[in-house]
Tab-separated table of C-alpha atoms and ligand atoms in Angstrom:
chain	number	residue	atom	x	y	z
F	241	MET	CA	65.821	68.525	54.531
F	242	THR	CA	68.129	71.516	54.235
F	243	MET	CA	71.008	71.608	51.811
F	244	ALA	CA	73.348	72.504	54.649
F	245	GLY	CA	72.225	69.333	56.395
F	246	ASN	CA	73.128	67.296	53.330
F	247	LYS	CA	76.587	68.786	52.893
F	248	ARG	CA	78.448	65.846	54.389
F	249	GLU	CA	76.555	63.362	52.238
F	250	LEU	CA	77.849	65.165	49.152
F	251	GLU	CA	81.379	64.021	49.923
F	252	PRO	CA	82.423	61.201	47.581
F	253	GLY	CA	82.065	57.856	49.254
F	254	GLY	CA	79.222	59.017	51.488
F	255	LEU	CA	76.977	59.544	48.536
F	256	THR	CA	74.664	56.620	48.367
F	257	ALA	CA	74.488	55.621	52.027
F	258	GLY	CA	72.907	52.350	50.948
F	259	LYS	CA	70.059	54.107	49.152
F	260	LYS	CA	69.345	53.874	45.489
F	261	ILE	CA	70.727	56.380	43.023
F	262	PRO	CA	68.111	56.773	40.265
F	263	ARG	CA	69.222	54.792	37.240
F	264	HIS	CA	67.793	57.290	34.762
F	265	VAL	CA	67.441	61.025	35.478
F	266	ALA	CA	65.806	63.402	32.982
F	267	ILE	CA	66.126	67.191	33.196
F	268	ILE	CA	64.193	70.012	31.542
F	269	MET	CA	66.904	72.684	31.546
F	270	ASP	CA	64.592	75.679	31.894
F	271	GLY	CA	64.968	79.283	32.982
F	272	ASN	CA	67.937	80.462	30.921
F	273	GLY	CA	65.994	83.374	29.400
F	274	ARG	CA	64.681	84.614	32.754
F	275	TRP	CA	68.146	84.312	34.292
F	276	ALA	CA	69.503	86.568	31.521
F	277	LYS	CA	66.603	89.028	31.742
F	278	LYS	CA	67.154	89.508	35.475
F	279	ARG	CA	70.699	90.599	34.629
F	280	TYR	CA	69.711	92.808	31.646
F	281	LEU	CA	71.608	90.401	29.398
F	282	PRO	CA	70.526	88.966	26.032
F	283	ARG	CA	68.781	85.565	26.174
F	284	ILE	CA	71.770	83.875	24.587
F	285	ALA	CA	73.869	84.812	27.622
F	286	GLY	CA	71.394	82.729	29.620
F	287	HIS	CA	71.908	79.740	27.329
F	288	ARG	CA	75.668	80.081	27.654
F	289	ALA	CA	75.333	80.093	31.437
F	290	GLY	CA	72.948	77.118	31.123
F	291	MET	CA	75.585	75.213	29.224
F	292	LYS	CA	78.065	75.791	32.063
F	293	THR	CA	75.540	74.330	34.498
F	294	MET	CA	75.027	71.401	32.158
F	295	ARG	CA	78.758	70.622	32.208
F	296	LYS	CA	78.808	70.571	36.014
F	297	ILE	CA	75.704	68.420	36.280
F	298	VAL	CA	76.913	65.883	33.702
F	299	GLU	CA	80.076	65.432	35.726
F	300	PHE	CA	78.216	65.149	39.018
F	301	ALA	CA	75.620	62.693	37.707
F	302	ASN	CA	78.436	60.539	36.386
F	303	GLU	CA	80.297	60.773	39.696
F	304	ILE	CA	77.353	59.566	41.790
F	305	GLY	CA	76.583	56.663	39.473
F	306	VAL	CA	73.554	57.759	37.442
F	307	GLY	CA	73.205	55.340	34.524
F	308	ILE	CA	71.390	57.565	32.033
F	309	LEU	CA	71.116	61.362	32.047
F	310	SER	CA	68.562	62.716	29.556
F	311	LEU	CA	68.735	66.469	28.908
F	312	TYR	CA	66.058	68.456	27.084
F	313	ALA	CA	68.194	70.842	25.024
F	314	PHE	CA	66.020	71.870	22.064
F	315	SER	CA	62.372	71.066	21.451
F	316	THR	CA	60.537	70.881	18.135
F	317	GLU	CA	58.612	73.930	19.413
F	318	ASN	CA	61.806	75.955	20.022
F	319	TRP	CA	62.014	76.721	16.280
F	320	LYS	CA	59.408	79.429	17.030
F	321	ARG	CA	62.071	81.502	18.833
F	322	PRO	CA	63.823	84.477	17.191
F	323	PRO	CA	66.252	83.297	14.453
F	324	ARG	CA	69.264	84.692	16.315
F	325	GLU	CA	68.453	82.604	19.381
F	326	VAL	CA	67.781	79.472	17.298
F	327	ASP	CA	71.110	79.937	15.476
F	328	PHE	CA	72.879	80.228	18.793
F	329	LEU	CA	71.218	77.119	20.220
F	330	MET	CA	72.132	75.187	17.063
F	331	ARG	CA	75.779	76.097	17.577
F	332	LEU	CA	75.882	74.902	21.180
F	333	PRO	CA	76.320	71.155	20.520
F	334	GLU	CA	79.363	71.919	18.377
F	335	GLU	CA	80.812	74.233	21.005
F	336	TYR	CA	80.076	71.884	23.883
F	337	LEU	CA	81.417	68.788	22.166
F	338	GLN	CA	84.533	70.514	20.865
F	339	ARG	CA	85.424	71.329	24.428
F	340	GLU	CA	84.041	68.359	26.340
F	341	LEU	CA	84.323	65.338	24.045
F	342	PRO	CA	87.825	64.338	25.242
F	343	LEU	CA	86.562	64.400	28.844
F	344	LEU	CA	83.420	62.439	27.955
F	345	ILE	CA	85.603	59.826	26.265
F	346	GLU	CA	87.977	59.722	29.237
F	347	LYS	CA	85.028	59.268	31.613
F	348	ASN	CA	83.701	56.361	29.516
F	349	ILE	CA	80.466	58.271	28.803
F	350	VAL	CA	78.272	57.291	25.854
F	351	VAL	CA	76.681	60.206	23.952
F	352	SER	CA	73.232	59.489	22.637
F	353	ILE	CA	70.541	61.567	20.936
F	354	MET	CA	66.761	61.612	20.780
F	355	GLY	CA	64.968	63.698	18.164
F	356	GLU	CA	64.807	64.398	14.456
F	357	PRO	CA	68.283	64.937	13.021
F	358	ALA	CA	66.772	66.059	9.715
F	359	GLY	CA	66.324	69.817	9.783
F	360	LEU	CA	69.408	70.473	11.877
F	361	PRO	CA	72.204	72.500	10.268
F	362	ALA	CA	74.905	70.278	8.728
F	363	ARG	CA	77.544	71.468	11.244
F	364	THR	CA	75.333	70.600	14.196
F	365	GLN	CA	74.614	67.160	12.754
F	366	LYS	CA	78.293	66.578	12.108
F	367	ALA	CA	79.285	67.480	15.674
F	368	ILE	CA	76.619	65.147	17.047
F	369	ASP	CA	77.579	62.298	14.683
F	370	THR	CA	81.236	62.587	15.673
F	371	ALA	CA	80.325	62.386	19.358
F	372	LEU	CA	78.055	59.370	18.776
F	373	GLU	CA	80.767	57.627	16.808
F	374	LYS	CA	83.643	58.397	19.219
F	375	THR	CA	81.760	57.284	22.312
F	376	ARG	CA	79.896	54.318	20.831
F	377	GLY	CA	82.272	51.775	22.382
F	378	ASN	CA	82.091	53.320	25.861
F	379	THR	CA	80.286	51.483	28.630
F	380	GLY	CA	79.619	54.135	31.280
F	381	MET	CA	76.841	56.670	31.792
F	382	ILE	CA	74.625	57.401	28.788
F	383	LEU	CA	74.404	61.146	28.155
F	384	ASN	CA	71.243	61.421	26.170
F	385	PHE	CA	70.457	64.753	24.502
F	386	ALA	CA	66.921	65.534	23.391
F	387	PHE	CA	67.629	67.826	20.478
F	388	ASN	CA	64.954	68.809	17.962
F	389	TYR	CA	62.798	66.582	20.145
F	390	GLY	CA	59.049	66.537	20.732
F	391	GLY	CA	57.211	63.868	22.722
F	392	ARG	CA	54.192	63.786	20.432
F	393	THR	CA	56.375	63.702	17.306
F	394	GLU	CA	58.263	60.800	18.882
F	395	ILE	CA	55.054	58.830	19.428
F	396	ILE	CA	53.823	59.536	15.889
F	397	HIS	CA	57.223	58.474	14.520
F	398	ALA	CA	56.974	55.172	16.435
F	399	VAL	CA	53.394	54.591	15.255
F	400	LYS	CA	54.367	55.210	11.621
F	401	THR	CA	57.307	52.802	11.841
F	402	LEU	CA	55.119	50.130	13.437
F	403	CYS	CA	52.419	50.625	10.785
F	404	SER	CA	54.905	50.179	7.964
F	405	GLU	CA	56.183	46.957	9.596
F	406	ILE	CA	52.588	45.735	9.591
F	407	VAL	CA	51.968	46.833	5.996
F	408	TYR	CA	55.091	44.950	4.862
F	409	GLY	CA	53.957	41.881	6.796
F	410	HIS	CA	56.877	41.865	9.270
F	411	LEU	CA	54.582	42.276	12.241
F	412	HIS	CA	51.045	41.395	13.324
F	413	VAL	CA	48.880	43.915	15.201
F	414	ASP	CA	48.392	41.446	18.067
F	415	GLU	CA	52.139	41.321	18.625
F	416	ILE	CA	52.257	44.976	19.731
F	417	THR	CA	52.983	45.313	23.448
F	418	GLU	CA	54.036	48.237	25.646
F	419	ASP	CA	57.611	46.953	25.745
F	420	MET	CA	57.738	46.614	22.010
F	421	PHE	CA	56.244	50.078	21.450
F	422	GLY	CA	58.941	51.543	23.719
F	423	LYS	CA	61.607	50.115	21.437
F	424	TYR	CA	60.230	52.104	18.494
F	425	LEU	CA	60.610	55.408	20.363
F	426	TYR	CA	63.734	57.541	19.979
F	427	SER	CA	64.766	56.256	23.400
F	428	GLY	CA	64.879	52.815	21.783
F	429	GLY	CA	63.905	50.721	24.776
F	430	MET	CA	66.077	52.527	27.351
F	431	PRO	CA	64.686	52.132	30.866
F	432	ASP	CA	62.190	54.913	31.641
F	433	PRO	CA	63.382	57.862	33.741
F	434	ASP	CA	63.145	57.260	37.495
F	435	LEU	CA	63.380	60.959	38.270
F	436	LEU	CA	62.466	64.091	36.290
F	437	ILE	CA	63.936	67.393	37.434
F	438	ARG	CA	62.458	70.677	36.240
F	439	PRO	CA	63.973	73.911	37.456
F	440	SER	CA	62.630	77.468	36.986
F	441	GLY	CA	59.296	77.135	38.794
F	442	GLU	CA	57.272	75.816	35.850
F	443	LEU	CA	55.097	72.840	36.786
F	444	ARG	CA	54.638	71.070	33.492
F	445	ILE	CA	56.154	68.410	31.257
F	446	SER	CA	56.318	70.511	28.045
F	447	ASN	CA	56.107	67.643	25.540
F	448	PHE	CA	59.115	65.825	27.045
F	449	LEU	CA	59.199	62.000	27.148
F	450	LEU	CA	55.395	61.732	27.208
F	451	TRP	CA	55.354	57.930	27.028
F	452	GLN	CA	58.409	57.324	29.187
F	453	LEU	CA	57.381	59.541	32.145
F	454	ALA	CA	54.316	57.417	32.986
F	455	TYR	CA	55.662	56.393	36.444
F	456	THR	CA	58.569	58.801	36.834
F	457	GLU	CA	58.981	60.695	40.105
F	458	LEU	CA	58.749	64.439	39.436
F	459	TRP	CA	60.840	67.050	41.254
F	460	PHE	CA	60.435	70.775	40.747
F	461	THR	CA	62.420	73.735	41.986
F	462	ASP	CA	62.142	77.512	41.525
F	463	VAL	CA	65.894	77.757	40.918
F	464	LEU	CA	66.661	78.850	37.347
F	465	TRP	CA	68.805	76.395	35.371
F	466	PRO	CA	71.922	78.612	35.219
F	467	ASP	CA	71.801	78.849	39.051
F	468	PHE	CA	71.254	75.099	39.470
F	469	GLU	CA	74.102	73.478	41.411
F	470	LYS	CA	75.047	69.893	42.150
F	471	GLU	CA	73.586	70.443	45.648
F	472	HIS	CA	70.164	70.917	44.016
F	473	PHE	CA	70.640	67.735	42.023
F	474	TRP	CA	71.576	65.915	45.197
F	475	GLU	CA	68.547	67.363	47.004
F	476	ALA	CA	66.353	65.906	44.242
F	477	VAL	CA	68.053	62.516	44.585
F	478	LEU	CA	67.552	62.517	48.358
F	479	GLU	CA	63.888	63.327	47.940
F	480	TYR	CA	63.577	60.620	45.298
F	481	GLN	CA	65.015	58.157	47.804
F	482	GLN	CA	62.183	58.996	50.214
F	483	ARG	CA	59.460	58.357	47.655
F	484	GLU	CA	57.595	55.077	47.615
F	485	ARG	CA	57.151	53.903	44.038
F	486	ARG	CA	54.130	51.672	43.744
F	487	PHE	CA	53.660	51.616	39.951
F	488	GLY	CA	49.923	51.341	40.461
F	489	GLY	CA	50.325	48.535	43.038
F	490	VAL	CA	49.977	48.729	46.827
F	491	SER	CA	52.409	49.607	49.579
F	492	LYS	CA	54.755	46.807	50.753
F	493	PHE	CA	54.587	48.038	54.371
Y	287	FPP	C1	64.970	76.690	28.068
Y	287	FPP	O1	65.126	77.927	28.757
Y	287	FPP	C2	66.262	76.255	27.579
Y	287	FPP	C3	66.559	75.963	26.288
Y	287	FPP	C4	65.555	76.061	25.208
Y	287	FPP	C5	67.912	75.581	25.891
Y	287	FPP	C6	68.645	74.741	26.875
Y	287	FPP	C7	69.990	74.474	26.394
Y	287	FPP	C8	71.094	74.429	27.159
Y	287	FPP	C9	71.073	74.620	28.623
Y	287	FPP	C10	72.423	74.134	26.575
Y	287	FPP	C11	72.345	73.022	25.590
Y	287	FPP	C12	73.659	72.594	25.184
Y	287	FPP	C13	73.924	71.599	24.329
Y	287	FPP	C14	75.302	71.218	24.118
Y	287	FPP	C15	72.905	70.862	23.619
Y	287	FPP	P1	64.284	79.161	28.257
Y	287	FPP	O2	65.083	79.877	27.227
Y	287	FPP	O3	62.943	78.719	27.792
Y	287	FPP	O4	64.173	79.997	29.557
Y	287	FPP	P2	62.968	80.972	29.933
Y	287	FPP	O5	61.759	80.099	30.123
Y	287	FPP	O6	63.419	81.608	31.205
Y	287	FPP	O7	62.811	81.948	28.803
């Protein structure tokens, strides 16, 4: 389906056309560095442009009725990048929230975080804590940042917590179920993503939501994240609506 063909459906009101909007969308915001390189700009210019895209997509996801938007913003592996780039990325939550928090509050959005807060600079932690606190009472879309996040670290963290519950006699091994395990993850029992979007042409998961993506529909595009527009998001949603999700079962038709 062409984007031009979908134009009319992007108008508010015509959005859902009776079809399901994915409840939980996860995005790997990739391609900032390549976007900058193509323009002979430093990598951080790519991240700044990526943040602009993020603002647009948060607003659009909220507008069309997505329930949870999970954004991969900084992985546990990203510490390997040059210190200047890491410093810049660490400052982005503060910059973003300083500017956007009033709007997030007005839009009834709940800010949430997955990852290890320990190890983040104090200013970054403070900005995140303020956003969590100020939006805690909201009831709208959950804007869930994966920051200092790694899927394997998340699983190990859950296993360690479960083991200590067993050691202290609060839990018996036989009581462990998939549902219960999910509650020990950073995502704390949120519904799993229905749709994963990865821009920039890479066809991999990159240690993102390893447990939660078990039955998620995957959608890839060559578009680099700073060039990603709400039309691309909508294209992914439309394709998602055509997919038949069988969860290991058989077709209903
Ligand atoms: C991956 O692109 C992107 C990141 C590591 C950072 C993504 C962060 C943002 C878009 C903004 C985050 C903002 C807040 C408020 C948390 P890359 O650098 O790996 O791109 P490349 O593969 O082209 O080099």
